[in-house]
Coordinates of N, CA and C in Angstrom, one line a residue:
M1 N 0.8 -1.3 0.0 CA 0.0 0.0 -0.1 C 0.9 1.3 0.0
R2 N 1.9 1.2 0.7 CA 2.8 2.4 0.9 C 3.3 2.8 -0.5
R3 N 3.8 1.9 -1.3 CA 4.4 2.2 -2.6 C 3.3 2.8 -3.5
R4 N 2.1 2.2 -3.5 CA 1.0 2.8 -4.4 C 0.7 4.2 -4.1
T5 N 0.7 4.5 -2.7 CA 0.5 5.9 -2.3 C 1.5 6.8 -2.7
A6 N 2.8 6.4 -2.6 CA 3.9 7.2 -3.0 C 3.9 7.4 -4.5
A7 N 3.6 6.3 -5.3 CA 3.5 6.4 -6.8 C 2.4 7.4 -7.1
A8 N 1.3 7.4 -6.4 CA 0.2 8.3 -6.9 C 0.7 9.8 -6.7
G9 N 1.4 10.0 -5.5 CA 1.9 11.4 -5.3 C 2.9 11.8 -6.4
V10 N 3.8 11.0 -6.7 CA 4.8 11.3 -7.8 C 4.1 11.4 -9.1
L11 N 3.2 10.6 -9.4 CA 2.5 10.6 -10.8 C 1.7 11.9 -10.8
G12 N 1.1 12.3 -9.7 CA 0.4 13.5 -9.6 C 1.3 14.8 -9.9
A13 N 2.5 14.7 -9.3 CA 3.5 15.8 -9.7 C 3.8 15.9 -11.1
V14 N 4.0 14.7 -11.7 CA 4.3 14.6 -13.1 C 3.2 15.0 -13.9
A15 N 2.0 14.7 -13.6 CA 0.7 15.1 -14.3 C 0.7 16.7 -14.4
M16 N 1.1 17.4 -13.3 CA 1.0 18.8 -13.4 C 2.0 19.4 -14.3
L17 N 3.1 18.6 -14.7 CA 4.1 19.1 -15.6 C 3.9 18.7 -17.0
I18 N 2.8 18.0 -17.4 CA 2.6 17.6 -18.8 C 2.8 18.6 -19.9
P19 N 2.3 19.8 -19.7 CA 2.5 20.9 -20.8 C 4.0 21.1 -21.0
S20 N 4.8 21.3 -19.9 CA 6.2 21.7 -20.0 C 7.0 20.4 -20.5
A21 N 6.6 19.3 -20.2 CA 7.3 18.0 -20.6 C 7.2 17.9 -22.1
T22 N 6.0 18.0 -22.6 CA 5.6 17.8 -24.0 C 6.4 18.9 -24.8
A23 N 6.3 20.1 -24.3 CA 7.0 21.2 -25.1 C 8.5 21.0 -25.1
G24 N 9.1 20.6 -24.0 CA 10.6 20.3 -23.9 C 10.9 19.1 -24.7
A25 N 10.0 18.0 -24.8 CA 10.3 16.8 -25.5 C 10.2 17.1 -27.0
A26 N 9.5 18.0 -27.4 CA 9.3 18.4 -28.8 C 10.5 19.1 -29.4
S27 N 11.2 19.8 -28.5 CA 12.4 20.6 -29.0 C 13.6 19.8 -29.1
S28 N 14.3 19.8 -30.1 CA 15.6 19.0 -30.3 C 16.7 19.6 -29.5
S29 N 16.6 20.8 -29.1 CA 17.7 21.5 -28.3 C 17.2 21.7 -26.8
G30 N 16.0 21.3 -26.5 CA 15.5 21.6 -25.2 C 15.2 23.2 -25.2
N31 N 14.7 23.7 -24.0 CA 14.6 25.1 -23.8 C 14.9 25.4 -22.4
A32 N 15.3 26.7 -22.1 CA 15.8 27.0 -20.8 C 14.6 26.9 -19.8
G33 N 13.4 27.0 -20.2 CA 12.3 27.0 -19.2 C 11.7 25.5 -19.1
G34 N 12.2 24.6 -19.8 CA 11.6 23.2 -19.7 C 12.6 22.2 -19.7
P35 N 12.3 20.9 -19.6 CA 13.2 19.8 -19.5 C 14.0 19.6 -20.8
K36 N 15.2 19.1 -20.6 CA 16.1 18.8 -21.8 C 15.6 17.5 -22.5
P37 N 15.9 17.4 -23.8 CA 15.3 16.2 -24.5 C 16.0 14.9 -24.1
F38 N 15.3 13.8 -24.0 CA 15.8 12.5 -23.9 C 16.1 11.9 -25.3
S39 N 17.1 11.0 -25.4 CA 17.1 10.2 -26.6 C 16.4 8.9 -26.3
I40 N 15.3 8.6 -27.1 CA 14.5 7.4 -26.9 C 14.5 6.6 -28.1
T41 N 15.0 5.3 -27.9 CA 15.2 4.3 -29.0 C 14.5 3.0 -28.6
P42 N 13.6 2.5 -29.5 CA 12.9 3.3 -30.6 C 11.9 4.3 -30.0
D43 N 11.4 5.3 -30.8 CA 10.6 6.4 -30.3 C 9.1 6.0 -30.5
H44 N 8.9 4.8 -31.0 CA 7.5 4.3 -31.2 C 7.4 2.8 -31.2
G45 N 6.4 2.2 -30.8 CA 6.2 0.7 -30.8 C 5.0 0.4 -30.0
A46 N 4.7 -0.9 -30.1 CA 3.4 -1.5 -29.4 C 3.7 -1.8 -28.0
I47 N 2.7 -2.2 -27.2 CA 2.9 -2.6 -25.9 C 3.8 -3.7 -25.9
G48 N 4.7 -3.7 -24.9 CA 5.8 -4.7 -24.8 C 7.1 -4.3 -25.4
T49 N 7.2 -3.3 -26.1 CA 8.4 -2.8 -26.8 C 9.4 -2.5 -25.7
L50 N 10.6 -2.9 -25.9 CA 11.7 -2.5 -25.0 C 12.3 -1.2 -25.4
V51 N 12.3 -0.2 -24.6 CA 12.7 1.2 -25.0 C 14.0 1.5 -24.2
H52 N 15.0 2.1 -24.8 CA 16.2 2.6 -24.2 C 16.1 4.1 -24.1
I53 N 16.3 4.6 -23.0 CA 16.3 6.1 -22.7 C 17.6 6.6 -22.2
S54 N 18.0 7.7 -22.8 CA 19.3 8.2 -22.3 C 19.2 9.7 -22.5
G55 N 20.0 10.4 -21.5 CA 19.9 11.9 -21.6 C 21.2 12.5 -20.9
S56 N 21.3 13.7 -21.1 CA 22.5 14.4 -20.4 C 21.9 15.6 -19.7
G57 N 22.5 15.9 -18.6 CA 22.1 17.1 -17.8 C 20.7 16.8 -17.1
C58 N 20.4 15.5 -16.8 CA 19.1 15.1 -16.3 C 19.0 15.1 -14.8
G59 N 20.0 15.6 -14.2 CA 19.9 15.7 -12.6 C 20.1 17.1 -12.3
A60 N 19.4 17.6 -11.3 CA 19.6 18.9 -10.8 C 21.1 19.1 -10.3
E61 N 21.7 18.1 -9.9 CA 23.1 18.0 -9.5 C 23.6 16.7 -10.1
P62 N 25.0 16.7 -10.5 CA 25.6 15.5 -10.9 C 25.5 14.4 -9.8
A63 N 25.6 13.2 -10.2 CA 25.7 12.0 -9.3 C 24.4 12.1 -8.2
Q64 N 23.2 12.2 -8.8 CA 22.1 12.1 -7.8 C 21.1 11.1 -8.5
T65 N 20.1 10.7 -7.7 CA 19.2 9.8 -8.2 C 17.8 10.5 -8.5
V66 N 17.2 10.3 -9.6 CA 15.9 10.8 -10.0 C 14.9 9.8 -10.3
L67 N 13.7 10.1 -10.2 CA 12.6 9.2 -10.6 C 12.4 9.4 -12.1
L68 N 12.1 8.3 -12.8 CA 11.7 8.3 -14.1 C 10.4 7.8 -14.3
A69 N 9.4 8.5 -15.0 CA 8.1 8.1 -15.1 C 7.7 8.0 -16.6
F70 N 6.8 7.1 -16.9 CA 6.2 7.0 -18.3 C 4.7 7.4 -18.1
V71 N 4.3 8.4 -18.8 CA 3.1 9.1 -18.6 C 2.3 9.4 -19.8
G72 N 1.0 9.3 -19.8 CA 0.1 9.6 -20.9 C -0.9 10.7 -20.3
G73 N -1.5 11.4 -21.2 CA -2.4 12.5 -20.8 C -2.6 13.6 -21.8
G74 N -2.1 13.4 -23.0 CA -2.2 14.3 -24.0 C -3.6 14.1 -24.7
R75 N -3.6 14.5 -25.9 CA -4.9 14.4 -26.8 C -5.2 12.9 -27.1
T76 N -4.1 12.1 -27.2 CA -4.4 10.7 -27.5 C -3.7 9.8 -26.4
G77 N -4.0 8.6 -26.5 CA -3.4 7.7 -25.5 C -4.2 7.6 -24.2
T78 N -3.7 7.0 -23.3 CA -4.4 6.8 -22.0 C -3.9 7.8 -20.9
E79 N -4.8 8.4 -20.2 CA -4.3 9.3 -19.2 C -3.8 8.4 -18.0
G80 N -2.8 8.7 -17.4 CA -2.2 8.0 -16.3 C -0.7 7.8 -16.4
G81 N -0.2 7.0 -15.6 CA 1.3 6.8 -15.6 C 1.8 5.7 -14.8
V82 N 3.1 5.4 -15.0 CA 3.7 4.3 -14.2 C 5.1 4.8 -13.9
E83 N 5.6 4.4 -12.7 CA 7.0 4.7 -12.4 C 8.0 3.7 -13.1
V84 N 8.9 4.3 -13.9 CA 9.9 3.4 -14.5 C 10.9 3.0 -13.3
G85 N 11.2 3.9 -12.4 CA 12.0 3.6 -11.2 C 13.0 4.7 -11.0
Q86 N 13.7 4.5 -9.9 CA 14.8 5.4 -9.5 C 16.0 5.2 -10.4
V87 N 16.5 6.2 -11.0 CA 17.6 6.0 -11.9 C 18.8 6.9 -11.5
N88 N 20.0 6.3 -11.4 CA 21.1 7.2 -11.0 C 21.6 8.0 -12.2
V89 N 21.9 9.3 -11.9 CA 22.5 10.2 -12.8 C 24.0 10.1 -12.5
G90 N 24.8 9.9 -13.5 CA 26.2 9.8 -13.3 C 26.8 11.2 -13.0
P91 N 28.1 11.1 -12.5 CA 28.8 12.4 -12.1 C 28.9 13.4 -13.3
N92 N 28.8 12.9 -14.6 CA 28.9 13.7 -15.7 C 27.5 14.2 -16.1
G93 N 26.4 13.8 -15.4 CA 25.0 14.3 -15.6 C 24.3 13.4 -16.5
K94 N 24.8 12.3 -17.0 CA 24.2 11.4 -17.9 C 23.4 10.3 -17.2
L95 N 22.2 10.0 -17.9 CA 21.2 9.0 -17.4 C 21.0 8.0 -18.5
A96 N 20.8 6.8 -18.1 CA 20.5 5.7 -19.1 C 19.6 4.7 -18.4
A97 N 18.5 4.3 -19.0 CA 17.6 3.3 -18.5 C 17.0 2.5 -19.7
S98 N 16.3 1.4 -19.4 CA 15.6 0.6 -20.3 C 14.2 0.3 -19.6
F99 N 13.2 0.3 -20.4 CA 11.9 0.1 -19.9 C 11.0 -0.6 -21.0
R100 N 10.2 -1.6 -20.6 CA 9.2 -2.2 -21.5 C 7.9 -1.4 -21.3
I101 N 7.3 -1.1 -22.5 CA 6.0 -0.4 -22.5 C 4.9 -1.3 -21.9
P102 N 4.3 -0.8 -20.9 CA 3.3 -1.6 -20.1 C 1.9 -1.6 -20.8
A103 N 1.2 -2.7 -20.4 CA -0.2 -2.8 -20.9 C -1.2 -1.9 -20.2
R104 N -0.8 -1.5 -19.0 CA -1.8 -0.6 -18.2 C -1.0 0.6 -17.5
L105 N -1.7 1.6 -17.3 CA -1.2 2.8 -16.6 C -2.0 2.9 -15.3
D106 N -1.3 3.5 -14.2 CA -2.0 3.7 -13.0 C -2.7 5.1 -13.1
P107 N -3.7 5.3 -12.3 CA -4.5 6.6 -12.4 C -3.6 7.7 -11.6
F108 N -3.9 9.0 -11.9 CA -3.4 10.0 -11.1 C -4.5 11.1 -10.8
H109 N -4.5 11.9 -9.8 CA -5.5 12.8 -9.5 C -6.9 12.2 -9.4
G110 N -6.9 10.9 -9.0 CA -8.3 10.2 -8.9 C -8.9 9.9 -10.2
G111 N -8.2 10.0 -11.3 CA -8.8 9.6 -12.7 C -7.8 9.1 -13.6
G112 N -8.3 8.6 -14.7 CA -7.5 8.0 -15.7 C -7.1 6.6 -15.3
G113 N -5.9 6.1 -15.8 CA -5.5 4.8 -15.6 C -6.2 3.8 -16.5
G114 N -5.7 2.6 -16.6 CA -6.3 1.5 -17.4 C -5.5 1.1 -18.6
P115 N -6.1 0.4 -19.5 CA -5.3 -0.1 -20.6 C -4.6 1.0 -21.5
V116 N -3.4 0.7 -21.9 CA -2.7 1.6 -22.7 C -3.2 1.5 -24.1
R117 N -3.7 2.7 -24.6 CA -4.1 2.7 -26.0 C -3.1 3.3 -27.0
P118 N -3.3 3.0 -28.3 CA -2.3 3.8 -29.1 C -2.4 5.2 -29.0
G119 N -1.2 5.9 -29.1 CA -1.4 7.4 -28.9 C 0.0 7.9 -28.4
S120 N -0.1 9.2 -27.9 CA 1.2 9.9 -27.5 C 1.4 9.8 -26.0
Y121 N 2.6 9.5 -25.7 CA 3.1 9.3 -24.3 C 4.4 10.0 -24.1
F122 N 4.9 10.2 -22.9 CA 6.3 10.7 -22.7 C 6.9 10.0 -21.5
F123 N 8.2 10.1 -21.5 CA 9.0 9.8 -20.3 C 9.5 11.1 -19.7
Q124 N 9.6 11.2 -18.4 CA 9.9 12.3 -17.7 C 10.6 12.1 -16.4
T125 N 11.7 12.8 -16.1 CA 12.3 12.7 -14.7 C 11.5 13.6 -13.8
V126 N 11.6 13.2 -12.5 CA 11.1 14.0 -11.4 C 12.3 14.2 -10.5
P127 N 13.0 15.4 -10.2 CA 12.4 16.7 -10.8 C 12.5 16.7 -12.3
P128 N 11.7 17.6 -13.0 CA 11.6 17.6 -14.4 C 12.7 18.2 -15.1
T129 N 13.9 17.5 -15.2 CA 15.0 18.0 -15.9 C 15.2 17.4 -17.3
C130 N 14.6 16.3 -17.6 CA 14.6 15.7 -18.9 C 13.3 15.1 -19.3
A131 N 13.0 15.1 -20.6 CA 11.6 14.5 -21.0 C 11.8 14.1 -22.5
G132 N 11.0 13.1 -22.9 CA 11.0 12.7 -24.3 C 9.8 12.0 -24.7
S133 N 9.3 12.1 -25.9 CA 8.1 11.5 -26.4 C 8.2 10.1 -26.9
F134 N 7.2 9.3 -26.8 CA 7.1 8.0 -27.3 C 5.6 7.8 -27.9
T135 N 5.6 7.2 -29.0 CA 4.2 6.9 -29.6 C 3.9 5.4 -29.5
V136 N 2.8 5.0 -28.8 CA 2.4 3.6 -28.7 C 1.6 3.4 -30.0
T137 N 1.9 2.3 -30.7 CA 1.4 2.0 -32.0 C 0.4 0.7 -31.7
P138 N -0.6 0.5 -32.7 CA -1.4 -0.7 -32.5 C -0.4 -2.0 -32.7
D139 N -0.8 -3.0 -32.0 CA -0.2 -4.2 -32.1 C -0.8 -4.9 -33.3
M140 N 0.1 -5.0 -34.4 CA -0.4 -5.7 -35.7 C -0.4 -7.1 -35.7
A141 N 0.2 -7.7 -34.6 CA 0.4 -9.2 -34.7 C -0.9 -9.9 -34.5
A142 N -1.8 -9.3 -33.8 CA -3.2 -10.0 -33.6 C -4.2 -8.9 -33.7
P143 N -5.4 -9.2 -34.3 CA -6.5 -8.2 -34.4 C -7.0 -8.0 -33.0
A144 N -7.5 -6.7 -32.8 CA -8.1 -6.4 -31.5 C -9.3 -7.1 -31.3
R145 N -10.1 -7.4 -32.3 CA -11.4 -8.2 -32.2 C -11.4 -9.2 -33.3
P146 N -12.3 -10.2 -33.2 CA -12.4 -11.2 -34.3 C -12.8 -10.4 -35.6
L147 N -12.2 -11.0 -36.7 CA -12.6 -10.5 -37.9 C -13.9 -11.1 -38.4
P148 N -14.8 -10.2 -39.0 CA -16.1 -10.7 -39.5 C -15.8 -11.7 -40.7
G149 N -16.9 -12.5 -40.9 CA -16.9 -13.4 -42.0 C -17.0 -14.8 -41.7
R150 N -17.2 -15.6 -42.7 CA -17.3 -17.1 -42.5 C -16.1 -17.8 -43.1
P151 N -15.5 -18.5 -42.2 CA -14.4 -19.3 -42.7 C -14.8 -20.4 -43.7
N152 N -14.1 -20.7 -44.6 CA -14.3 -21.7 -45.6 C -13.4 -22.9 -45.4
F153 N -13.8 -23.9 -44.8 CA -12.9 -25.1 -44.5 C -13.1 -26.1 -45.5
T154 N -12.0 -26.7 -46.0 CA -12.0 -27.8 -46.9 C -11.2 -29.0 -46.3
G155 N -11.6 -30.1 -46.8 CA -10.7 -31.2 -46.3 C -11.3 -32.5 -46.0

């Protein structure tokens, strides 16, 4: 229970930063008033995609630990978020982490949460020093619902 409460508080803090995070993530050079951009590889994929995140200048101070979160709440995708975890920022200010895109997001501010839908999401540090965009795409391996029609069996 304690971790869930802590997660809700952190995700609430991230949710309030969504406009600045998406603005900073969209800029290739970052901006003085917002987070610096992450390098996210790949920058799109289906649920279950393994994503590698790296950035420079991602700590308020070198050699500190920051929280990394995966968050939705823009015009598309699912509102909510999940903690990627605590990530160490090296003495040179660099950060690196890997994360598998989840099937569900936790709610924040008493709303949202649920299955991850195709759309726009972002990764962000707390404090908000680095951010980057990720697009969840439909899983083309299996249809979301049965295909209509009558199968024709022979044999």
